[in-house]
mmCIF file of C-alpha atoms in Angstrom:
data_model
loop_
_atom_site.group_PDB
_atom_site.id
_atom_site.type_symbol
_atom_site.label_atom_id
_atom_site.label_comp_id
_atom_site.label_asym_id
_atom_site.label_seq_id
_atom_site.Cartn_x
_atom_site.Cartn_y
_atom_site.Cartn_z
ATOM 1 C CA MET A 23 31.197 25.343 57.595
ATOM 2 C CA LEU A 24 30.879 25.551 53.840
ATOM 3 C CA ASN A 25 30.888 22.159 52.133
ATOM 4 C CA ARG A 26 28.754 20.150 49.707
ATOM 5 C CA ILE A 27 25.918 19.628 52.204
ATOM 6 C CA THR A 28 25.696 23.154 53.589
ATOM 7 C CA ALA A 29 25.815 24.495 50.031
ATOM 8 C CA LEU A 30 23.162 22.037 48.802
ATOM 9 C CA PHE A 31 20.656 22.952 51.518
ATOM 10 C CA ASP A 32 21.786 26.540 52.219
ATOM 11 C CA ILE A 33 22.325 25.796 55.915
ATOM 12 C CA GLU A 34 25.017 26.784 58.402
ATOM 13 C CA TYR A 35 26.102 23.354 59.632
ATOM 14 C CA PRO A 36 26.162 19.961 57.835
ATOM 15 C CA LEU A 37 23.835 18.512 60.479
ATOM 16 C CA ILE A 38 20.403 17.120 59.662
ATOM 17 C CA GLN A 39 17.764 16.194 62.244
ATOM 18 C CA ALA A 40 16.192 12.928 61.095
ATOM 19 C CA GLY A 41 12.492 12.832 60.231
ATOM 20 C CA MET A 42 11.315 10.314 62.834
ATOM 21 C CA VAL A 43 7.740 9.080 63.141
ATOM 22 C CA TRP A 44 5.885 10.438 66.202
ATOM 23 C CA ASN A 45 8.928 12.531 67.179
ATOM 24 C CA SER A 46 9.519 15.034 64.403
ATOM 25 C CA GLY A 47 6.801 17.649 64.276
ATOM 26 C CA TRP A 48 7.048 21.322 63.366
ATOM 27 C CA GLU A 49 8.407 22.432 66.751
ATOM 28 C CA LEU A 50 11.477 20.196 66.501
ATOM 29 C CA ALA A 51 12.116 20.792 62.806
ATOM 30 C CA SER A 52 11.875 24.585 63.098
ATOM 31 C CA ALA A 53 14.059 24.647 66.232
ATOM 32 C CA VAL A 54 16.854 22.695 64.527
ATOM 33 C CA SER A 55 16.635 24.818 61.385
ATOM 34 C CA ASN A 56 16.714 28.038 63.433
ATOM 35 C CA ALA A 57 19.844 26.714 65.176
ATOM 36 C CA GLY A 58 21.682 26.309 61.862
ATOM 37 C CA GLY A 59 21.004 22.682 60.989
ATOM 38 C CA LEU A 60 18.341 21.188 58.738
ATOM 39 C CA GLY A 61 15.132 20.158 60.471
ATOM 40 C CA LEU A 62 12.914 17.475 58.932
ATOM 41 C CA LEU A 63 9.239 16.745 59.497
ATOM 42 C CA GLY A 64 8.496 13.033 59.858
ATOM 43 C CA ALA A 65 5.578 12.507 57.467
ATOM 44 C CA GLY A 66 5.411 8.759 58.085
ATOM 45 C CA SER A 67 3.143 9.247 61.096
ATOM 46 C CA MET A 68 1.004 12.047 59.631
ATOM 47 C CA TYR A 69 -2.256 12.004 57.720
ATOM 48 C CA PRO A 70 -1.992 14.244 54.618
ATOM 49 C CA GLU A 71 -3.820 17.215 56.159
ATOM 50 C CA VAL A 72 -1.826 16.861 59.373
ATOM 51 C CA LEU A 73 1.344 17.125 57.284
ATOM 52 C CA ARG A 74 -0.011 20.273 55.654
ATOM 53 C CA GLU A 75 -0.636 21.783 59.095
ATOM 54 C CA HIS A 76 2.895 20.959 60.259
ATOM 55 C CA ILE A 77 4.433 22.418 57.106
ATOM 56 C CA GLN A 78 2.482 25.643 57.511
ATOM 57 C CA LYS A 79 3.403 25.932 61.195
ATOM 58 C CA CYS A 80 7.048 25.227 60.385
ATOM 59 C CA LYS A 81 7.054 27.961 57.728
ATOM 60 C CA ALA A 82 5.617 30.367 60.308
ATOM 61 C CA ALA A 83 8.256 29.391 62.903
ATOM 62 C CA THR A 84 11.379 29.672 60.744
ATOM 63 C CA ILE A 85 12.656 31.444 57.650
ATOM 64 C CA LYS A 86 15.454 28.885 57.398
ATOM 65 C CA PRO A 87 15.338 25.827 55.113
ATOM 66 C CA PHE A 88 13.561 22.714 56.395
ATOM 67 C CA GLY A 89 12.417 19.497 54.747
ATOM 68 C CA VAL A 90 10.076 16.518 54.958
ATOM 69 C CA ASN A 91 10.978 12.852 55.311
ATOM 70 C CA VAL A 92 8.583 10.608 53.385
ATOM 71 C CA PRO A 93 8.624 6.787 53.646
ATOM 72 C CA LEU A 94 7.870 5.661 50.088
ATOM 73 C CA LEU A 95 5.681 2.806 51.346
ATOM 74 C CA TYR A 96 3.184 5.286 52.824
ATOM 75 C CA PRO A 97 -0.317 4.249 51.587
ATOM 76 C CA ASP A 98 -1.454 7.751 50.505
ATOM 77 C CA ILE A 99 1.932 8.902 49.297
ATOM 78 C CA ASP A 100 0.505 10.676 46.243
ATOM 79 C CA LYS A 101 -1.474 12.941 48.590
ATOM 80 C CA LEU A 102 1.600 13.648 50.713
ATOM 81 C CA MET A 103 3.675 14.552 47.665
ATOM 82 C CA GLN A 104 0.952 16.827 46.305
ATOM 83 C CA ILE A 105 0.780 18.697 49.610
ATOM 84 C CA ILE A 106 4.574 19.022 49.720
ATOM 85 C CA ILE A 107 4.516 20.566 46.238
ATOM 86 C CA GLU A 108 1.532 22.817 46.969
ATOM 87 C CA GLU A 109 3.136 24.141 50.155
ATOM 88 C CA GLY A 110 6.426 24.904 48.430
ATOM 89 C CA VAL A 111 8.666 22.570 50.438
ATOM 90 C CA GLN A 112 12.136 22.674 48.891
ATOM 91 C CA ILE A 113 13.755 19.573 50.406
ATOM 92 C CA VAL A 114 12.449 15.981 50.610
ATOM 93 C CA PHE A 115 14.182 12.978 52.156
ATOM 94 C CA THR A 116 12.739 9.669 50.943
ATOM 95 C CA SER A 117 13.175 6.248 52.534
ATOM 96 C CA ALA A 118 11.830 2.687 52.539
ATOM 97 C CA GLY A 119 11.239 2.248 48.834
ATOM 98 C CA ASN A 120 12.453 2.764 45.280
ATOM 99 C CA PRO A 121 13.781 6.324 44.737
ATOM 100 C CA LYS A 122 13.003 6.117 41.016
ATOM 101 C CA THR A 123 9.290 6.327 41.813
ATOM 102 C CA TRP A 124 9.197 9.975 42.903
ATOM 103 C CA THR A 125 12.624 11.595 42.418
ATOM 104 C CA SER A 126 12.059 12.896 38.891
ATOM 105 C CA HIS A 127 8.605 14.241 39.741
ATOM 106 C CA LEU A 128 9.895 16.110 42.782
ATOM 107 C CA LYS A 129 12.898 17.529 40.949
ATOM 108 C CA GLU A 130 10.626 18.800 38.171
ATOM 109 C CA HIS A 131 9.107 21.022 40.857
ATOM 110 C CA GLY A 132 12.494 22.323 41.972
ATOM 111 C CA ILE A 133 12.721 20.112 45.053
ATOM 112 C CA LYS A 134 16.052 18.726 46.266
ATOM 113 C CA VAL A 135 15.765 14.990 46.911
ATOM 114 C CA VAL A 136 17.799 12.837 49.298
ATOM 115 C CA HIS A 137 17.313 9.082 49.724
ATOM 116 C CA VAL A 138 18.139 6.942 52.775
ATOM 117 C CA VAL A 139 19.986 3.654 52.109
ATOM 118 C CA SER A 140 21.668 0.890 54.074
ATOM 119 C CA SER A 141 24.099 -0.495 51.499
ATOM 120 C CA VAL A 142 26.466 0.445 48.679
ATOM 121 C CA LYS A 143 24.134 -1.275 46.198
ATOM 122 C CA PHE A 144 21.179 0.923 47.096
ATOM 123 C CA ALA A 145 23.338 4.049 47.339
ATOM 124 C CA LEU A 146 24.327 3.557 43.699
ATOM 125 C CA LYS A 147 20.706 2.905 42.704
ATOM 126 C CA ALA A 148 19.689 6.155 44.408
ATOM 127 C CA GLN A 149 22.439 8.040 42.597
ATOM 128 C CA GLU A 150 21.287 6.515 39.320
ATOM 129 C CA ALA A 151 17.732 7.651 40.115
ATOM 130 C CA GLY A 152 18.976 11.240 40.181
ATOM 131 C CA VAL A 153 18.867 12.134 43.880
ATOM 132 C CA ASP A 154 20.939 15.101 45.062
ATOM 133 C CA ALA A 155 22.492 13.275 48.024
ATOM 134 C CA VAL A 156 22.336 9.997 49.919
ATOM 135 C CA VAL A 157 21.976 9.184 53.612
ATOM 136 C CA ALA A 158 23.896 5.984 54.371
ATOM 137 C CA GLU A 159 22.533 4.585 57.629
ATOM 138 C CA GLY A 160 24.260 1.940 59.694
ATOM 139 C CA PHE A 161 22.244 -0.613 61.625
ATOM 140 C CA GLU A 162 23.026 1.076 64.954
ATOM 141 C CA ALA A 163 20.215 3.473 64.068
ATOM 142 C CA GLY A 164 16.841 3.439 65.759
ATOM 143 C CA GLY A 165 13.598 2.702 63.972
ATOM 144 C CA HIS A 166 13.446 0.803 60.705
ATOM 145 C CA ASN A 167 16.742 -0.422 59.300
ATOM 146 C CA GLY A 168 18.119 -2.281 56.327
ATOM 147 C CA ARG A 169 18.547 -6.034 56.447
ATOM 148 C CA GLU A 170 22.314 -5.943 55.893
ATOM 149 C CA GLU A 171 23.285 -5.206 59.510
ATOM 150 C CA THR A 172 26.272 -3.164 58.314
ATOM 151 C CA THR A 173 27.652 -0.753 60.898
ATOM 152 C CA THR A 174 28.031 2.949 60.152
ATOM 153 C CA PHE A 175 31.831 2.900 60.396
ATOM 154 C CA THR A 176 31.937 0.085 57.856
ATOM 155 C CA LEU A 177 29.245 1.460 55.564
ATOM 156 C CA ILE A 178 30.379 5.080 55.160
ATOM 157 C CA PRO A 179 33.848 4.464 53.656
ATOM 158 C CA MET A 180 32.478 1.739 51.364
ATOM 159 C CA VAL A 181 29.758 4.037 50.031
ATOM 160 C CA LYS A 182 32.178 6.966 49.770
ATOM 161 C CA GLU A 183 34.506 4.846 47.646
ATOM 162 C CA GLN A 184 31.873 4.487 44.913
ATOM 163 C CA LEU A 185 29.531 7.468 45.252
ATOM 164 C CA ASP A 186 29.928 10.762 43.375
ATOM 165 C CA ILE A 187 27.123 12.795 44.971
ATOM 166 C CA PRO A 188 27.197 14.163 48.569
ATOM 167 C CA LEU A 189 27.065 11.588 51.364
ATOM 168 C CA ILE A 190 25.350 11.974 54.734
ATOM 169 C CA ALA A 191 26.175 9.528 57.538
ATOM 170 C CA ALA A 192 23.540 8.246 59.962
ATOM 171 C CA GLY A 193 23.313 5.655 62.705
ATOM 172 C CA GLY A 194 25.028 5.840 66.097
ATOM 173 C CA ILE A 195 25.904 9.549 65.910
ATOM 174 C CA ALA A 196 24.898 11.900 68.730
ATOM 175 C CA THR A 197 28.023 13.915 69.560
ATOM 176 C CA GLY A 198 30.486 16.258 67.925
ATOM 177 C CA LYS A 199 33.177 13.601 68.120
ATOM 178 C CA GLY A 200 30.864 11.138 66.378
ATOM 179 C CA MET A 201 30.177 13.727 63.696
ATOM 180 C CA LEU A 202 33.900 14.304 63.207
ATOM 181 C CA ALA A 203 34.569 10.558 62.983
ATOM 182 C CA ALA A 204 31.872 10.131 60.321
ATOM 183 C CA MET A 205 33.260 12.989 58.261
ATOM 184 C CA ILE A 206 36.820 11.701 58.535
ATOM 185 C CA LEU A 207 35.498 8.437 57.091
ATOM 186 C CA GLY A 208 34.132 10.311 54.088
ATOM 187 C CA ALA A 209 30.741 11.771 54.962
ATOM 188 C CA ASP A 210 29.921 15.339 53.936
ATOM 189 C CA GLY A 211 27.453 15.684 56.804
ATOM 190 C CA VAL A 212 25.512 13.723 59.410
ATOM 191 C CA GLN A 213 21.881 12.898 60.095
ATOM 192 C CA ILE A 214 21.049 12.555 63.791
ATOM 193 C CA GLY A 215 17.818 11.117 65.130
ATOM 194 C CA SER A 216 17.933 9.647 68.634
ATOM 195 C CA ARG A 217 19.635 12.650 70.244
ATOM 196 C CA PHE A 218 16.792 14.912 69.133
ATOM 197 C CA VAL A 219 14.173 12.620 70.669
ATOM 198 C CA ALA A 220 15.408 13.770 74.087
ATOM 199 C CA THR A 221 14.391 17.401 73.555
ATOM 200 C CA PRO A 222 11.365 19.397 74.757
ATOM 201 C CA GLU A 223 10.465 20.132 71.122
ATOM 202 C CA ALA A 224 10.160 16.480 70.057
ATOM 203 C CA SER A 225 6.490 15.571 69.634
ATOM 204 C CA SER A 226 6.856 12.215 71.381
ATOM 205 C CA HIS A 227 5.527 11.477 74.886
ATOM 206 C CA GLN A 228 7.522 12.644 77.900
ATOM 207 C CA ALA A 229 7.556 9.115 79.350
ATOM 208 C CA PHE A 230 9.291 7.848 76.216
ATOM 209 C CA LYS A 231 11.855 10.659 76.353
ATOM 210 C CA ASP A 232 12.588 9.865 80.001
ATOM 211 C CA LEU A 233 13.113 6.191 79.159
ATOM 212 C CA VAL A 234 15.554 7.124 76.379
ATOM 213 C CA VAL A 235 17.622 9.119 78.884
ATOM 214 C CA GLU A 236 17.625 6.150 81.272
ATOM 215 C CA ALA A 237 18.754 3.685 78.574
ATOM 216 C CA LYS A 238 22.136 2.023 78.955
ATOM 217 C CA GLU A 239 24.367 -0.026 76.675
ATOM 218 C CA GLY A 240 22.482 -3.049 75.352
ATOM 219 C CA ALA A 241 19.046 -1.515 75.941
ATOM 220 C CA THR A 242 18.012 -1.930 72.282
ATOM 221 C CA GLU A 243 17.849 -4.746 69.762
ATOM 222 C CA LEU A 244 17.116 -5.095 66.057
ATOM 223 C CA THR A 245 14.144 -7.409 65.577
ATOM 224 C CA LEU A 246 11.079 -8.240 63.418
ATOM 225 C CA LYS A 247 13.338 -8.774 60.397
ATOM 226 C CA GLU A 248 10.708 -10.930 58.688
ATOM 227 C CA LEU A 249 8.401 -7.897 58.539
ATOM 228 C CA ALA A 250 10.625 -4.801 58.483
ATOM 229 C CA PRO A 251 13.774 -4.728 60.656
ATOM 230 C CA VAL A 252 13.327 -2.282 63.528
ATOM 231 C CA ARG A 253 15.534 -1.349 66.486
ATOM 232 C CA LEU A 254 13.543 -1.191 69.724
ATOM 233 C CA LEU A 255 14.040 -0.487 73.386
ATOM 234 C CA LYS A 256 13.538 -3.695 75.352
ATOM 235 C CA ASN A 257 10.131 -3.611 77.051
ATOM 236 C CA LYS A 258 7.175 -5.988 77.477
ATOM 237 C CA PHE A 259 6.279 -5.819 73.778
ATOM 238 C CA TYR A 260 9.878 -6.633 72.847
ATOM 239 C CA THR A 261 9.794 -9.561 75.309
ATOM 240 C CA ASP A 262 6.572 -10.842 73.730
ATOM 241 C CA VAL A 263 8.258 -10.751 70.328
ATOM 242 C CA LYS A 264 11.309 -12.588 71.680
ATOM 243 C CA ARG A 265 9.136 -15.315 73.216
ATOM 244 C CA LEU A 266 7.286 -15.753 69.947
ATOM 245 C CA TYR A 267 10.604 -16.265 68.160
ATOM 246 C CA GLU A 268 11.422 -19.031 70.621
ATOM 247 C CA THR A 269 8.425 -20.947 69.242
ATOM 248 C CA THR A 270 9.658 -20.647 65.625
ATOM 249 C CA ALA A 271 7.386 -17.732 64.822
ATOM 250 C CA THR A 272 5.883 -17.347 61.372
ATOM 251 C CA LYS A 273 5.609 -14.042 59.551
ATOM 252 C CA GLU A 274 1.850 -14.163 60.030
ATOM 253 C CA GLN A 275 2.183 -14.671 63.796
ATOM 254 C CA LEU A 276 4.644 -11.784 64.094
ATOM 255 C CA SER A 277 2.351 -9.545 62.071
ATOM 256 C CA ALA A 278 -0.613 -10.460 64.276
ATOM 257 C CA LEU A 279 1.384 -9.677 67.437
ATOM 258 C CA LEU A 280 2.545 -6.338 66.031
ATOM 259 C CA GLY A 281 -0.979 -5.351 65.028
ATOM 260 C CA ARG A 282 -1.624 -1.698 64.206
ATOM 261 C CA GLY A 283 -0.612 1.473 65.997
ATOM 262 C CA ARG A 284 2.147 0.004 68.185
ATOM 263 C CA ALA A 285 4.590 2.834 67.431
ATOM 264 C CA LYS A 286 1.990 5.505 68.167
ATOM 265 C CA LYS A 287 0.996 3.725 71.381
ATOM 266 C CA GLY A 288 4.585 3.667 72.599
ATOM 267 C CA MET A 289 6.316 6.820 71.396
ATOM 268 C CA PHE A 290 3.368 9.218 71.118
ATOM 269 C CA GLU A 291 0.949 7.973 73.783
ATOM 270 C CA GLY A 292 3.588 6.850 76.277
ATOM 271 C CA ASP A 293 2.614 3.200 76.783
ATOM 272 C CA LEU A 294 6.041 1.928 77.793
ATOM 273 C CA GLU A 295 4.889 -1.692 78.173
ATOM 274 C CA GLU A 296 2.782 -2.485 75.093
ATOM 275 C CA GLY A 297 4.118 0.186 72.734
ATOM 276 C CA GLU A 298 6.848 -0.018 70.099
ATOM 277 C CA LEU A 299 9.719 2.165 71.351
ATOM 278 C CA GLU A 300 12.078 2.969 68.485
ATOM 279 C CA ILE A 301 15.504 4.370 69.395
ATOM 280 C CA GLY A 302 19.132 3.827 68.386
ATOM 281 C CA GLN A 303 22.020 2.170 70.217
ATOM 282 C CA ILE A 304 23.434 5.638 70.893
ATOM 283 C CA ALA A 305 20.692 6.153 73.513
ATOM 284 C CA GLY A 306 23.257 4.916 76.033
ATOM 285 C CA LEU A 307 25.141 8.192 75.513
ATOM 286 C CA ILE A 308 22.072 10.435 75.941
ATOM 287 C CA HIS A 309 21.924 11.532 79.566
ATOM 288 C CA GLU A 310 19.592 14.525 79.658
ATOM 289 C CA ILE A 311 16.732 16.266 77.925
ATOM 290 C CA LYS A 312 17.749 19.669 76.607
ATOM 291 C CA PRO A 313 16.462 22.117 73.975
ATOM 292 C CA ALA A 314 17.144 21.262 70.340
ATOM 293 C CA ALA A 315 19.158 24.458 69.829
ATOM 294 C CA ALA A 316 21.383 23.507 72.763
ATOM 295 C CA VAL A 317 21.876 20.040 71.255
ATOM 296 C CA VAL A 318 22.963 21.556 67.933
ATOM 297 C CA ASP A 319 25.323 23.973 69.708
ATOM 298 C CA GLU A 320 26.804 21.197 71.839
ATOM 299 C CA ILE A 321 27.447 18.935 68.842
ATOM 300 C CA ILE A 322 28.949 21.659 66.666
ATOM 301 C CA SER A 323 31.075 23.076 69.499
ATOM 302 C CA GLU A 324 32.520 19.654 70.287
ATOM 303 C CA PHE A 325 33.055 18.975 66.586
ATOM 304 C CA GLN A 326 35.016 22.199 66.139
ATOM 305 C CA ALA A 327 36.989 21.840 69.372
ATOM 306 C CA THR A 328 38.047 18.211 68.963
ATOM 307 C CA LYS A 329 41.643 17.684 67.921
ATOM 308 C CA LEU A 330 43.063 14.370 66.852
ATOM 309 C CA PRO A 331 45.456 13.002 69.496
ATOM 310 C CA GLU A 332 49.136 13.268 68.760
ATOM 311 C CA LEU A 333 50.885 9.979 68.152
#
């Protein structure tokens, strides 16, 4: 499947596993890379030395390319970037911040840089900053989202119309048919997150994975927009947030309710009541936990086998 994305990353399939906090450790990233996609470590939930450990273990587990996703708002980001350079990582996906801050520095060290955006405006800013590709993510996606609430099927063709560099679609994609649809709309590849949560290799808690498999249509909602928009599974914490909104919640009150460590408590430690459970709308189509390599094979096989219906 030679195209602009497979050529850019030297991978077999234009399929990237998203770097998700508390889900994307070395076992998942290496498994996806070994299966022909591009695995990403989620540095947003890692202390600098923990990231170094995951990079080293990933290098030992695969000879295929892999990368690191780095939220640009990370407090010790200079330490993360130094470790990435020291360990010889060749691919970095940045998100949640200004791509101009680090793109040039990373590229000076021979690193390919991709930035995640939620609008045409920010896609063009990322291109101007010199990134090698852009991930355009619709608001169906799990975790932290843009404020525009633009769906993937609307966003991809609008970005494609104005972008010159390779385009990766994300948000609401978990199947080969979804991958095909995104690429028909103009994407050169896809980034998939939620589907890889429901794998044995994901570093998240088993209880969270089981809940993802049980999720049905309407099980998630985008909330906390005053702080940083995030799509969550509906649980007790979500209900507490909703009740606070009913009292005309202030930003300070929402921040106090959120506190610290909610995402770790939910996704990593398995507290399904008080934790923050980040997953995309596509969870309603995820019905079983299976190995990451099997997920890649299933998606690519369906992608290649799907024919457009005759009119």
